[in-house]
mmCIF file of C-alpha atoms in Angstrom:
data_model
loop_
_atom_site.group_PDB
_atom_site.id
_atom_site.type_symbol
_atom_site.label_atom_id
_atom_site.label_comp_id
_atom_site.label_asym_id
_atom_site.label_seq_id
_atom_site.Cartn_x
_atom_site.Cartn_y
_atom_site.Cartn_z
ATOM 1 C CA MET A 90 119.149 114.662 85.430
ATOM 2 C CA SER A 91 122.008 117.050 83.867
ATOM 3 C CA GLN A 92 122.924 119.794 84.297
ATOM 4 C CA ASP A 93 121.198 121.592 80.925
ATOM 5 C CA ALA A 94 118.275 118.676 81.055
ATOM 6 C CA MET A 95 117.404 121.213 84.267
ATOM 7 C CA GLN A 96 118.412 124.818 82.970
ATOM 8 C CA ARG A 97 115.572 123.246 80.276
ATOM 9 C CA LEU A 98 113.417 121.734 83.393
ATOM 10 C CA ASN A 99 113.708 125.702 84.526
ATOM 11 C CA GLN A 100 112.025 127.592 81.127
ATOM 12 C CA LEU A 101 108.703 125.441 82.646
ATOM 13 C CA PRO A 102 105.722 127.232 84.569
ATOM 14 C CA LEU A 103 107.008 124.184 86.994
ATOM 15 C CA ARG A 104 104.814 124.939 90.381
ATOM 16 C CA ASP A 105 107.734 126.693 93.089
ATOM 17 C CA ASN A 106 108.255 123.814 95.397
ATOM 18 C CA LEU A 107 108.694 121.684 92.488
ATOM 19 C CA ARG A 108 112.132 123.170 91.424
ATOM 20 C CA GLY A 109 115.282 122.151 91.886
ATOM 21 C CA LEU A 110 114.287 118.941 92.861
ATOM 22 C CA SER A 111 115.443 115.102 91.388
ATOM 23 C CA PRO A 112 113.476 112.499 91.109
ATOM 24 C CA TYR A 113 113.285 109.698 92.332
ATOM 25 C CA GLY A 114 115.697 107.208 91.264
ATOM 26 C CA ALA A 115 118.770 104.184 92.177
ATOM 27 C CA PRO A 116 121.166 103.286 89.578
ATOM 28 C CA GLN A 117 120.571 100.687 87.080
ATOM 29 C CA ILE A 118 123.243 99.293 86.223
ATOM 30 C CA ASP A 119 123.457 95.766 84.461
ATOM 31 C CA VAL A 120 126.199 93.927 86.789
ATOM 32 C CA PRO A 121 125.990 89.934 87.714
ATOM 33 C CA VAL A 122 125.329 90.481 90.973
ATOM 34 C CA GLN A 123 121.816 93.527 91.819
ATOM 35 C CA LEU A 124 122.086 94.286 95.893
ATOM 36 C CA ASN A 125 120.728 97.384 95.191
ATOM 37 C CA VAL A 126 117.052 97.887 95.793
ATOM 38 C CA ASN A 127 115.870 95.796 97.697
ATOM 39 C CA GLU A 128 114.844 93.257 95.527
ATOM 40 C CA ASN A 129 113.360 89.655 96.398
ATOM 41 C CA THR A 130 116.336 88.354 93.913
ATOM 42 C CA HIS A 131 114.686 84.324 93.852
ATOM 43 C CA PRO A 132 113.405 83.946 91.072
ATOM 44 C CA LEU A 133 109.508 83.217 90.771
ATOM 45 C CA PRO A 134 108.931 79.150 91.334
ATOM 46 C CA GLN A 135 108.046 77.759 88.296
ATOM 47 C CA ASP A 136 104.032 76.837 89.014
ATOM 48 C CA VAL A 137 103.766 80.339 90.544
ATOM 49 C CA ILE A 138 104.228 81.707 87.260
ATOM 50 C CA ASP A 139 102.297 79.111 85.188
ATOM 51 C CA GLU A 140 99.663 80.181 87.590
ATOM 52 C CA ILE A 141 100.269 84.430 86.098
ATOM 53 C CA ALA A 142 101.045 83.186 82.457
ATOM 54 C CA ALA A 143 97.264 82.067 82.682
ATOM 55 C CA SER A 144 95.014 83.808 85.241
ATOM 56 C CA VAL A 145 96.696 86.864 82.267
ATOM 57 C CA ARG A 146 95.502 84.524 79.353
ATOM 58 C CA GLU A 147 92.087 84.739 81.390
ATOM 59 C CA ALA A 148 92.660 88.406 81.324
ATOM 60 C CA ALA A 149 93.690 89.420 78.125
ATOM 61 C CA HIS A 150 89.535 87.721 76.509
ATOM 62 C CA SER A 151 88.352 90.931 77.908
ATOM 63 C CA LEU A 152 90.865 93.578 78.305
ATOM 64 C CA ASN A 153 88.422 95.966 75.498
ATOM 65 C CA ARG A 154 86.485 95.601 78.212
ATOM 66 C CA TYR A 155 87.100 98.029 81.629
ATOM 67 C CA PRO A 156 89.022 96.312 85.016
ATOM 68 C CA ASP A 157 87.022 95.973 87.914
ATOM 69 C CA ARG A 158 87.429 98.988 90.121
ATOM 70 C CA GLU A 159 86.303 98.384 93.119
ATOM 71 C CA PHE A 160 89.057 95.690 92.716
ATOM 72 C CA THR A 161 86.513 93.256 94.775
ATOM 73 C CA ALA A 162 88.233 89.213 94.340
ATOM 74 C CA LEU A 163 91.775 91.595 94.920
ATOM 75 C CA ARG A 164 90.599 92.809 97.840
ATOM 76 C CA THR A 165 88.973 89.172 99.288
ATOM 77 C CA ALA A 166 91.944 87.514 98.968
ATOM 78 C CA LEU A 167 94.802 90.307 100.762
ATOM 79 C CA ALA A 168 92.214 89.974 103.618
ATOM 80 C CA GLU A 169 92.183 86.471 103.959
ATOM 81 C CA TYR A 170 96.158 86.257 104.329
ATOM 82 C CA LEU A 171 96.295 89.250 106.686
ATOM 83 C CA GLY A 172 94.028 87.677 108.078
ATOM 84 C CA ARG A 173 93.226 89.531 112.385
ATOM 85 C CA GLY A 174 89.743 89.018 111.382
ATOM 86 C CA LEU A 175 89.877 91.744 108.176
ATOM 87 C CA THR A 176 87.359 91.898 105.419
ATOM 88 C CA PRO A 177 87.442 93.191 101.834
ATOM 89 C CA GLU A 178 86.040 96.722 103.249
ATOM 90 C CA ASN A 179 88.867 96.684 105.622
ATOM 91 C CA VAL A 180 91.213 97.042 102.761
ATOM 92 C CA TRP A 181 92.057 98.829 99.619
ATOM 93 C CA ALA A 182 95.648 98.770 96.512
ATOM 94 C CA ALA A 183 96.626 101.090 93.890
ATOM 95 C CA ASN A 184 100.288 100.469 91.839
ATOM 96 C CA GLY A 185 102.892 99.963 94.450
ATOM 97 C CA SER A 186 102.676 100.978 97.933
ATOM 98 C CA ASN A 187 103.326 104.573 96.491
ATOM 99 C CA GLU A 188 100.705 105.142 94.921
ATOM 100 C CA VAL A 189 99.036 104.046 98.379
ATOM 101 C CA LEU A 190 100.526 106.527 100.106
ATOM 102 C CA GLN A 191 100.115 109.057 97.161
ATOM 103 C CA GLN A 192 96.678 108.336 97.211
ATOM 104 C CA ILE A 193 95.840 108.583 100.834
ATOM 105 C CA LEU A 194 98.249 112.114 100.510
ATOM 106 C CA GLN A 195 95.527 113.701 98.636
ATOM 107 C CA ALA A 196 93.402 112.155 100.911
ATOM 108 C CA PHE A 197 94.668 113.899 103.765
ATOM 109 C CA GLY A 198 97.333 115.787 103.545
ATOM 110 C CA GLY A 199 97.784 119.233 100.430
ATOM 111 C CA PRO A 200 98.133 122.772 100.602
ATOM 112 C CA GLY A 201 97.852 123.933 104.471
ATOM 113 C CA ARG A 202 98.318 120.507 105.629
ATOM 114 C CA THR A 203 101.477 119.026 107.315
ATOM 115 C CA LEU A 204 103.692 115.020 106.817
ATOM 116 C CA LEU A 205 105.774 114.649 110.021
ATOM 117 C CA SER A 206 108.313 112.152 108.704
ATOM 118 C CA PHE A 207 110.876 111.296 110.881
ATOM 119 C CA PRO A 208 115.007 110.758 108.989
ATOM 120 C CA PRO A 209 116.797 108.975 107.890
ATOM 121 C CA THR A 210 114.050 107.412 106.742
ATOM 122 C CA TYR A 211 112.489 106.584 102.627
ATOM 123 C CA SER A 212 112.934 109.575 100.582
ATOM 124 C CA MET A 213 109.966 108.281 98.914
ATOM 125 C CA TYR A 214 108.337 110.614 101.988
ATOM 126 C CA PRO A 215 109.438 114.339 101.037
ATOM 127 C CA LEU A 216 108.850 113.642 97.518
ATOM 128 C CA LEU A 217 104.889 112.784 97.357
ATOM 129 C CA ALA A 218 104.933 115.174 100.271
ATOM 130 C CA SER A 219 105.832 117.964 97.573
ATOM 131 C CA GLY A 220 104.091 116.866 95.073
ATOM 132 C CA THR A 221 100.787 116.698 96.585
ATOM 133 C CA ASP A 222 101.301 120.119 97.344
ATOM 134 C CA THR A 223 101.972 118.956 101.695
ATOM 135 C CA THR A 224 104.370 120.692 103.335
ATOM 136 C CA TYR A 225 107.513 118.160 104.418
ATOM 137 C CA ILE A 226 108.534 118.358 108.664
ATOM 138 C CA PRO A 227 112.114 115.888 109.281
ATOM 139 C CA GLY A 228 111.319 114.515 112.594
ATOM 140 C CA HIS A 229 115.207 113.280 114.036
ATOM 141 C CA ARG A 230 116.082 110.152 115.461
ATOM 142 C CA ALA A 231 118.900 109.322 118.367
ATOM 143 C CA GLU A 232 122.317 108.547 117.026
ATOM 144 C CA ASP A 233 121.490 105.134 116.590
ATOM 145 C CA TYR A 234 118.879 105.610 114.271
ATOM 146 C CA SER A 235 116.499 104.162 116.774
ATOM 147 C CA LEU A 236 113.242 106.394 117.573
ATOM 148 C CA SER A 237 111.445 106.282 121.055
ATOM 149 C CA ALA A 238 107.740 106.536 121.781
ATOM 150 C CA GLU A 239 108.169 109.515 124.023
ATOM 151 C CA SER A 240 110.621 111.329 121.001
ATOM 152 C CA ALA A 241 108.272 109.759 118.339
ATOM 153 C CA ALA A 242 105.545 111.303 121.009
ATOM 154 C CA GLU A 243 106.720 114.992 121.972
ATOM 155 C CA GLN A 244 107.167 115.483 118.410
ATOM 156 C CA VAL A 245 103.679 114.996 117.575
ATOM 157 C CA ARG A 246 102.572 117.568 120.009
ATOM 158 C CA THR A 247 104.820 120.006 119.073
ATOM 159 C CA HIS A 248 104.407 120.267 115.330
ATOM 160 C CA LYS A 249 100.686 118.607 115.260
ATOM 161 C CA PRO A 250 100.507 117.247 111.965
ATOM 162 C CA ASN A 251 97.673 116.286 110.040
ATOM 163 C CA ILE A 252 99.656 112.663 109.038
ATOM 164 C CA VAL A 253 102.715 111.305 110.404
ATOM 165 C CA PHE A 254 104.184 108.110 108.364
ATOM 166 C CA LEU A 255 105.905 105.499 110.443
ATOM 167 C CA CYS A 256 108.552 103.391 108.710
ATOM 168 C CA SER A 257 108.832 99.833 110.031
ATOM 169 C CA PRO A 258 110.896 98.281 109.565
ATOM 170 C CA ASN A 259 112.315 101.481 108.265
ATOM 171 C CA ASN A 260 114.239 101.312 105.208
ATOM 172 C CA PRO A 261 117.814 102.847 104.530
ATOM 173 C CA THR A 262 118.079 101.121 108.494
ATOM 174 C CA GLY A 263 116.741 98.159 108.967
ATOM 175 C CA THR A 264 115.133 99.017 111.844
ATOM 176 C CA GLY A 265 111.877 98.150 113.041
ATOM 177 C CA LEU A 266 109.425 100.575 115.398
ATOM 178 C CA GLU A 267 107.897 98.704 118.556
ATOM 179 C CA LEU A 268 104.032 99.102 119.069
ATOM 180 C CA ASP A 269 104.256 101.365 121.834
ATOM 181 C CA VAL A 270 105.692 104.057 119.734
ATOM 182 C CA VAL A 271 102.812 103.406 117.382
ATOM 183 C CA ARG A 272 100.541 103.702 119.976
ATOM 184 C CA ALA A 273 101.951 107.103 121.200
ATOM 185 C CA VAL A 274 102.517 108.941 118.585
ATOM 186 C CA TYR A 275 97.989 107.564 117.881
ATOM 187 C CA GLU A 276 97.113 108.872 120.652
ATOM 188 C CA ALA A 277 99.629 112.384 120.294
ATOM 189 C CA GLY A 278 97.959 113.488 117.316
ATOM 190 C CA GLU A 279 94.363 112.581 119.000
ATOM 191 C CA GLU A 280 94.084 116.465 119.584
ATOM 192 C CA PHE A 281 94.484 117.060 115.469
ATOM 193 C CA GLN A 282 92.928 114.042 114.417
ATOM 194 C CA THR A 283 96.166 113.076 113.282
ATOM 195 C CA ILE A 284 95.986 110.481 110.580
ATOM 196 C CA VAL A 285 99.574 107.597 111.594
ATOM 197 C CA VAL A 286 100.681 105.242 108.627
ATOM 198 C CA VAL A 287 102.610 102.563 110.056
ATOM 199 C CA ASP A 288 104.954 101.540 105.567
ATOM 200 C CA GLU A 289 105.132 98.293 106.860
ATOM 201 C CA ALA A 290 106.590 97.384 103.265
ATOM 202 C CA TYR A 291 109.515 94.923 103.900
ATOM 203 C CA ALA A 292 107.412 93.496 107.588
ATOM 204 C CA GLU A 293 107.756 89.477 105.911
ATOM 205 C CA PHE A 294 111.572 89.673 107.045
ATOM 206 C CA ALA A 295 110.976 90.768 110.219
ATOM 207 C CA HIS A 296 112.735 89.169 113.288
ATOM 208 C CA ASP A 297 109.393 88.604 114.986
ATOM 209 C CA PRO A 298 107.080 89.352 111.968
ATOM 210 C CA ASP A 299 103.872 88.713 114.401
ATOM 211 C CA SER A 300 104.899 92.205 116.113
ATOM 212 C CA THR A 301 102.875 94.020 113.638
ATOM 213 C CA ALA A 302 100.472 97.269 113.612
ATOM 214 C CA LEU A 303 98.070 95.349 112.618
ATOM 215 C CA THR A 304 97.682 94.063 115.627
ATOM 216 C CA LEU A 305 97.034 97.543 116.964
ATOM 217 C CA LEU A 306 93.713 98.197 113.990
ATOM 218 C CA ASP A 307 91.124 97.554 116.190
ATOM 219 C CA GLY A 308 89.520 100.968 117.836
ATOM 220 C CA ARG A 309 91.683 103.444 115.991
ATOM 221 C CA GLN A 310 89.623 104.828 112.659
ATOM 222 C CA ARG A 311 93.202 106.780 112.290
ATOM 223 C CA LEU A 312 95.325 104.393 112.188
ATOM 224 C CA ILE A 313 96.106 102.211 108.527
ATOM 225 C CA VAL A 314 99.294 100.218 107.786
ATOM 226 C CA SER A 315 100.439 99.913 104.594
ATOM 227 C CA ARG A 316 102.095 96.579 103.163
ATOM 228 C CA THR A 317 103.231 95.669 99.071
ATOM 229 C CA MET A 318 103.423 92.943 97.454
ATOM 230 C CA SER A 319 107.496 93.860 95.946
ATOM 231 C CA LYS A 320 108.860 91.933 98.427
ATOM 232 C CA ALA A 321 107.891 89.360 100.105
ATOM 233 C CA PHE A 322 106.142 87.974 98.136
ATOM 234 C CA GLY A 323 108.670 88.283 94.890
ATOM 235 C CA LEU A 324 106.617 90.474 92.521
ATOM 236 C CA ALA A 325 108.035 94.133 92.069
ATOM 237 C CA GLY A 326 107.175 94.331 88.777
ATOM 238 C CA ALA A 327 104.041 93.304 88.999
ATOM 239 C CA ARG A 328 103.429 96.677 90.971
ATOM 240 C CA LEU A 329 101.291 96.999 93.722
ATOM 241 C CA GLY A 330 100.902 97.471 96.883
ATOM 242 C CA TYR A 331 97.666 98.377 99.460
ATOM 243 C CA LEU A 332 96.373 98.761 103.558
ATOM 244 C CA ALA A 333 94.596 97.813 105.707
ATOM 245 C CA ALA A 334 92.662 100.197 107.817
ATOM 246 C CA ALA A 335 89.129 101.235 109.451
ATOM 247 C CA PRO A 336 86.690 100.871 106.015
ATOM 248 C CA GLU A 337 85.948 104.806 106.619
ATOM 249 C CA ILE A 338 89.896 105.040 104.576
ATOM 250 C CA SER A 339 89.144 103.131 101.873
ATOM 251 C CA ASP A 340 85.685 105.019 101.400
ATOM 252 C CA ALA A 341 88.100 108.735 101.462
ATOM 253 C CA LEU A 342 90.196 106.825 98.822
ATOM 254 C CA ARG A 343 87.702 106.957 96.572
ATOM 255 C CA LEU A 344 87.637 110.235 96.391
ATOM 256 C CA VAL A 345 90.440 110.491 94.675
ATOM 257 C CA ARG A 346 91.804 107.837 93.096
ATOM 258 C CA LEU A 347 91.847 107.229 88.486
ATOM 259 C CA PRO A 348 88.769 105.716 87.195
ATOM 260 C CA TYR A 349 89.459 101.179 86.989
ATOM 261 C CA HIS A 350 93.517 102.392 88.452
ATOM 262 C CA LEU A 351 93.982 98.791 88.642
ATOM 263 C CA SER A 352 94.259 96.989 85.443
ATOM 264 C CA ALA A 353 92.860 93.801 85.053
ATOM 265 C CA VAL A 354 96.996 92.447 83.434
ATOM 266 C CA THR A 355 97.759 93.358 87.005
ATOM 267 C CA GLN A 356 94.142 92.618 89.261
ATOM 268 C CA ALA A 357 95.438 88.691 87.157
ATOM 269 C CA THR A 358 98.836 88.369 88.860
ATOM 270 C CA ALA A 359 98.408 89.796 92.029
ATOM 271 C CA LEU A 360 95.339 86.624 92.683
ATOM 272 C CA ALA A 361 97.185 83.447 90.883
ATOM 273 C CA ALA A 362 100.443 85.276 93.083
ATOM 274 C CA LEU A 363 97.980 85.448 96.322
ATOM 275 C CA LYS A 364 97.248 81.042 95.095
ATOM 276 C CA HIS A 365 100.980 80.362 96.151
ATOM 277 C CA THR A 366 101.240 82.251 99.501
ATOM 278 C CA ASP A 367 103.043 79.410 100.910
ATOM 279 C CA ALA A 368 105.505 78.772 98.084
ATOM 280 C CA LEU A 369 106.358 82.428 97.787
ATOM 281 C CA LEU A 370 106.943 83.114 101.460
ATOM 282 C CA ALA A 371 109.244 79.866 101.863
ATOM 283 C CA ASN A 372 111.614 81.953 99.969
ATOM 284 C CA VAL A 373 111.078 85.083 102.952
ATOM 285 C CA GLU A 374 113.822 82.447 105.570
ATOM 286 C CA ALA A 375 116.535 81.861 103.304
ATOM 287 C CA ILE A 376 117.001 85.746 102.828
ATOM 288 C CA LYS A 377 116.754 86.271 106.434
ATOM 289 C CA GLU A 378 119.516 83.683 106.924
ATOM 290 C CA GLN A 379 121.471 85.214 104.911
ATOM 291 C CA ARG A 380 120.576 88.985 106.235
ATOM 292 C CA ASP A 381 121.968 87.786 109.017
ATOM 293 C CA ARG A 382 124.832 86.061 107.898
ATOM 294 C CA ILE A 383 125.808 89.255 106.251
ATOM 295 C CA VAL A 384 125.645 90.257 110.010
ATOM 296 C CA THR A 385 127.933 88.536 111.798
ATOM 297 C CA GLU A 386 130.211 88.163 109.007
ATOM 298 C CA LEU A 387 130.136 91.564 108.854
ATOM 299 C CA ARG A 388 130.835 92.295 112.034
ATOM 300 C CA GLY A 389 134.325 89.666 111.960
ATOM 301 C CA MET A 390 135.622 91.597 109.262
ATOM 302 C CA GLY A 391 134.900 94.933 111.948
ATOM 303 C CA LEU A 392 132.684 97.270 110.345
ATOM 304 C CA THR A 393 129.410 97.468 111.880
ATOM 305 C CA PRO A 394 126.160 96.334 110.647
ATOM 306 C CA THR A 395 122.829 97.921 112.032
ATOM 307 C CA VAL A 396 120.635 94.933 113.679
ATOM 308 C CA SER A 397 118.187 94.851 110.245
ATOM 309 C CA ASP A 398 114.389 93.360 110.799
ATOM 310 C CA SER A 399 113.984 93.690 106.969
ATOM 311 C CA ASN A 400 116.110 92.493 103.811
ATOM 312 C CA PHE A 401 118.037 94.858 103.556
ATOM 313 C CA VAL A 402 121.185 95.953 105.849
ATOM 314 C CA THR A 403 123.119 99.425 106.446
ATOM 315 C CA PHE A 404 126.864 98.971 107.777
ATOM 316 C CA GLY A 405 129.269 101.212 108.009
ATOM 317 C CA ASP A 406 132.067 103.075 108.974
ATOM 318 C CA PHE A 407 133.388 103.833 105.794
ATOM 319 C CA GLU A 408 135.328 107.409 105.569
ATOM 320 C CA ASP A 409 135.224 106.934 101.962
ATOM 321 C CA PRO A 410 131.803 104.893 101.311
ATOM 322 C CA ASN A 411 132.204 105.468 97.601
ATOM 323 C CA ALA A 412 135.366 103.910 97.177
ATOM 324 C CA VAL A 413 133.184 101.085 98.717
ATOM 325 C CA PHE A 414 130.740 100.958 96.716
ATOM 326 C CA GLU A 415 133.332 100.967 93.087
ATOM 327 C CA TYR A 416 135.526 98.776 94.311
ATOM 328 C CA LEU A 417 132.107 96.449 94.995
ATOM 329 C CA LEU A 418 130.746 97.469 91.067
ATOM 330 C CA GLU A 419 134.191 96.558 89.382
ATOM 331 C CA GLY A 420 134.142 93.022 91.278
ATOM 332 C CA GLY A 421 129.992 93.000 89.487
ATOM 333 C CA VAL A 422 128.565 93.670 92.733
ATOM 334 C CA ILE A 423 126.494 96.760 92.695
ATOM 335 C CA ILE A 424 124.438 98.273 96.574
ATOM 336 C CA ARG A 425 123.285 101.209 97.440
ATOM 337 C CA ASN A 426 124.565 104.211 98.778
ATOM 338 C CA ASN A 427 122.623 106.313 100.100
ATOM 339 C CA GLY A 428 123.903 109.177 101.825
ATOM 340 C CA LEU A 429 124.066 108.326 104.653
ATOM 341 C CA PRO A 430 127.322 109.380 106.584
ATOM 342 C CA GLY A 431 129.988 106.725 106.184
ATOM 343 C CA LYS A 432 127.564 103.812 105.252
ATOM 344 C CA LEU A 433 126.492 101.746 103.115
ATOM 345 C CA ARG A 434 123.169 99.153 102.721
ATOM 346 C CA VAL A 435 123.288 95.954 100.607
ATOM 347 C CA THR A 436 120.530 94.023 99.766
ATOM 348 C CA ALA A 437 120.057 89.975 101.260
ATOM 349 C CA GLY A 438 119.819 87.966 98.070
ATOM 350 C CA THR A 439 120.234 83.842 96.944
ATOM 351 C CA GLU A 440 122.736 82.224 99.567
ATOM 352 C CA GLU A 441 125.372 83.173 96.186
ATOM 353 C CA GLU A 442 124.952 86.172 95.133
ATOM 354 C CA THR A 443 125.747 86.837 98.873
ATOM 355 C CA THR A 444 129.108 84.612 99.256
ATOM 356 C CA THR A 445 130.024 87.008 96.724
ATOM 357 C CA PHE A 446 129.103 90.679 98.499
ATOM 358 C CA LEU A 447 131.457 88.664 101.289
ATOM 359 C CA THR A 448 133.461 87.861 99.625
ATOM 360 C CA LEU A 449 134.824 91.065 97.229
ATOM 361 C CA MET A 450 134.221 92.706 101.312
ATOM 362 C CA ARG A 451 136.819 90.601 102.409
ATOM 363 C CA GLN A 452 139.181 91.718 99.889
ATOM 364 C CA SER A 453 138.217 95.028 100.037
ATOM 365 C CA HIS A 454 139.502 95.485 103.583
ATOM 366 C CA GLY A 455 143.314 94.275 102.815
ATOM 367 C CA THR A 456 142.830 97.791 101.265
ATOM 368 C CA ARG A 457 142.949 100.593 102.522
ATOM 369 C CA LEU A 458 138.990 101.367 101.066
ATOM 370 C CA THR A 459 137.528 100.076 104.729
ATOM 371 C CA ARG A 460 140.595 101.717 107.360
ATOM 372 C CA GLY A 461 140.015 105.557 109.130
ATOM 373 C CA LYS A 462 136.987 104.981 110.164
ATOM 374 C CA ARG A 463 134.513 107.931 110.880
ATOM 375 C CA PRO A 464 131.578 108.142 114.162
ATOM 376 C CA ALA A 465 128.988 105.683 113.201
ATOM 377 C CA HIS A 466 126.631 108.579 112.685
ATOM 378 C CA GLN A 467 126.284 111.924 112.084
ATOM 379 C CA ASP A 468 123.193 114.305 111.228
ATOM 380 C CA ALA A 469 121.769 113.434 108.371
ATOM 381 C CA ALA A 470 119.189 114.439 105.142
ATOM 382 C CA THR A 471 116.385 111.847 104.388
ATOM 383 C CA ALA A 472 118.358 109.103 101.765
ATOM 384 C CA PRO A 473 116.800 107.832 99.325
ATOM 385 C CA SER A 474 115.692 103.892 100.033
#
């Protein structure tokens, strides 16, 4: 936002806790290789496109009517995808996982209530907190970005939050959480009736996809696992996020949702895609191969990528990460400079896209751009995702 636009905005009677904030957003620059926002860069298979088109065409016949506000067929299909004995009553959905998280804060946060998460993590968390007038509490991680069960539980006992967001795999570091962290946080919040949300937007890319907080839901009324169809399913443009939890969590969110919040077109698109789960998720293994290739080859260049359970890699360490970012951009590749000291983040794309990125990185390695390394970690505020 320009300085002039900011001044004009401040002339309005804006809420005090929104003043000075910048809207969320990554640069949208039209270059040949776009590896900056963790999209699934593989195009949808043609048979999936055809199924979606047919499904949306059918839905178009009744667009003069409101959609199913309970999106029962979609919740049924999502429960079947997740398995583990979950039923439609355990599932809720909204327009992207961001709206799911927003609805959770609307229901359980608000004035006088608090949200704890552990930066560096997804930058929408504090923005969602501000938007719902929930006080945001930034916790802390170890120098290697890890979060232990002991540390996380102690921070919960200290801050007594109403809500905790745990991002696993974590964005922007890519690191996964051990399930004992989720257990410890949940138990530490028992006294305060803390709602614990595990944001698993990138769960399908984990080295062990079965190590999911979905396995912990039974008997934990205040535990929520958030997922999305934007990443592994390659449906970022469809905007469909969902959660799994005790049925009463969905009942709580019904109190704050907007009427008919999931359009007939969104429901039709997601239902059509879920009929082709195997075909869509076939790209996941290819993406994981490119992710691991990025880690291996960057290490070979003397750089320090973090071990990633997601579809992206955070790496460094650079004296001037923006100079590397600009060098890649001039070469037709955009990645993400998200504010972590000395670090950059790249999405694992197709084999061809990854090759282009790595070729440019080798070229930059022959310049001064990747020399003069700084320490692997410095204290950082929450970094944009």
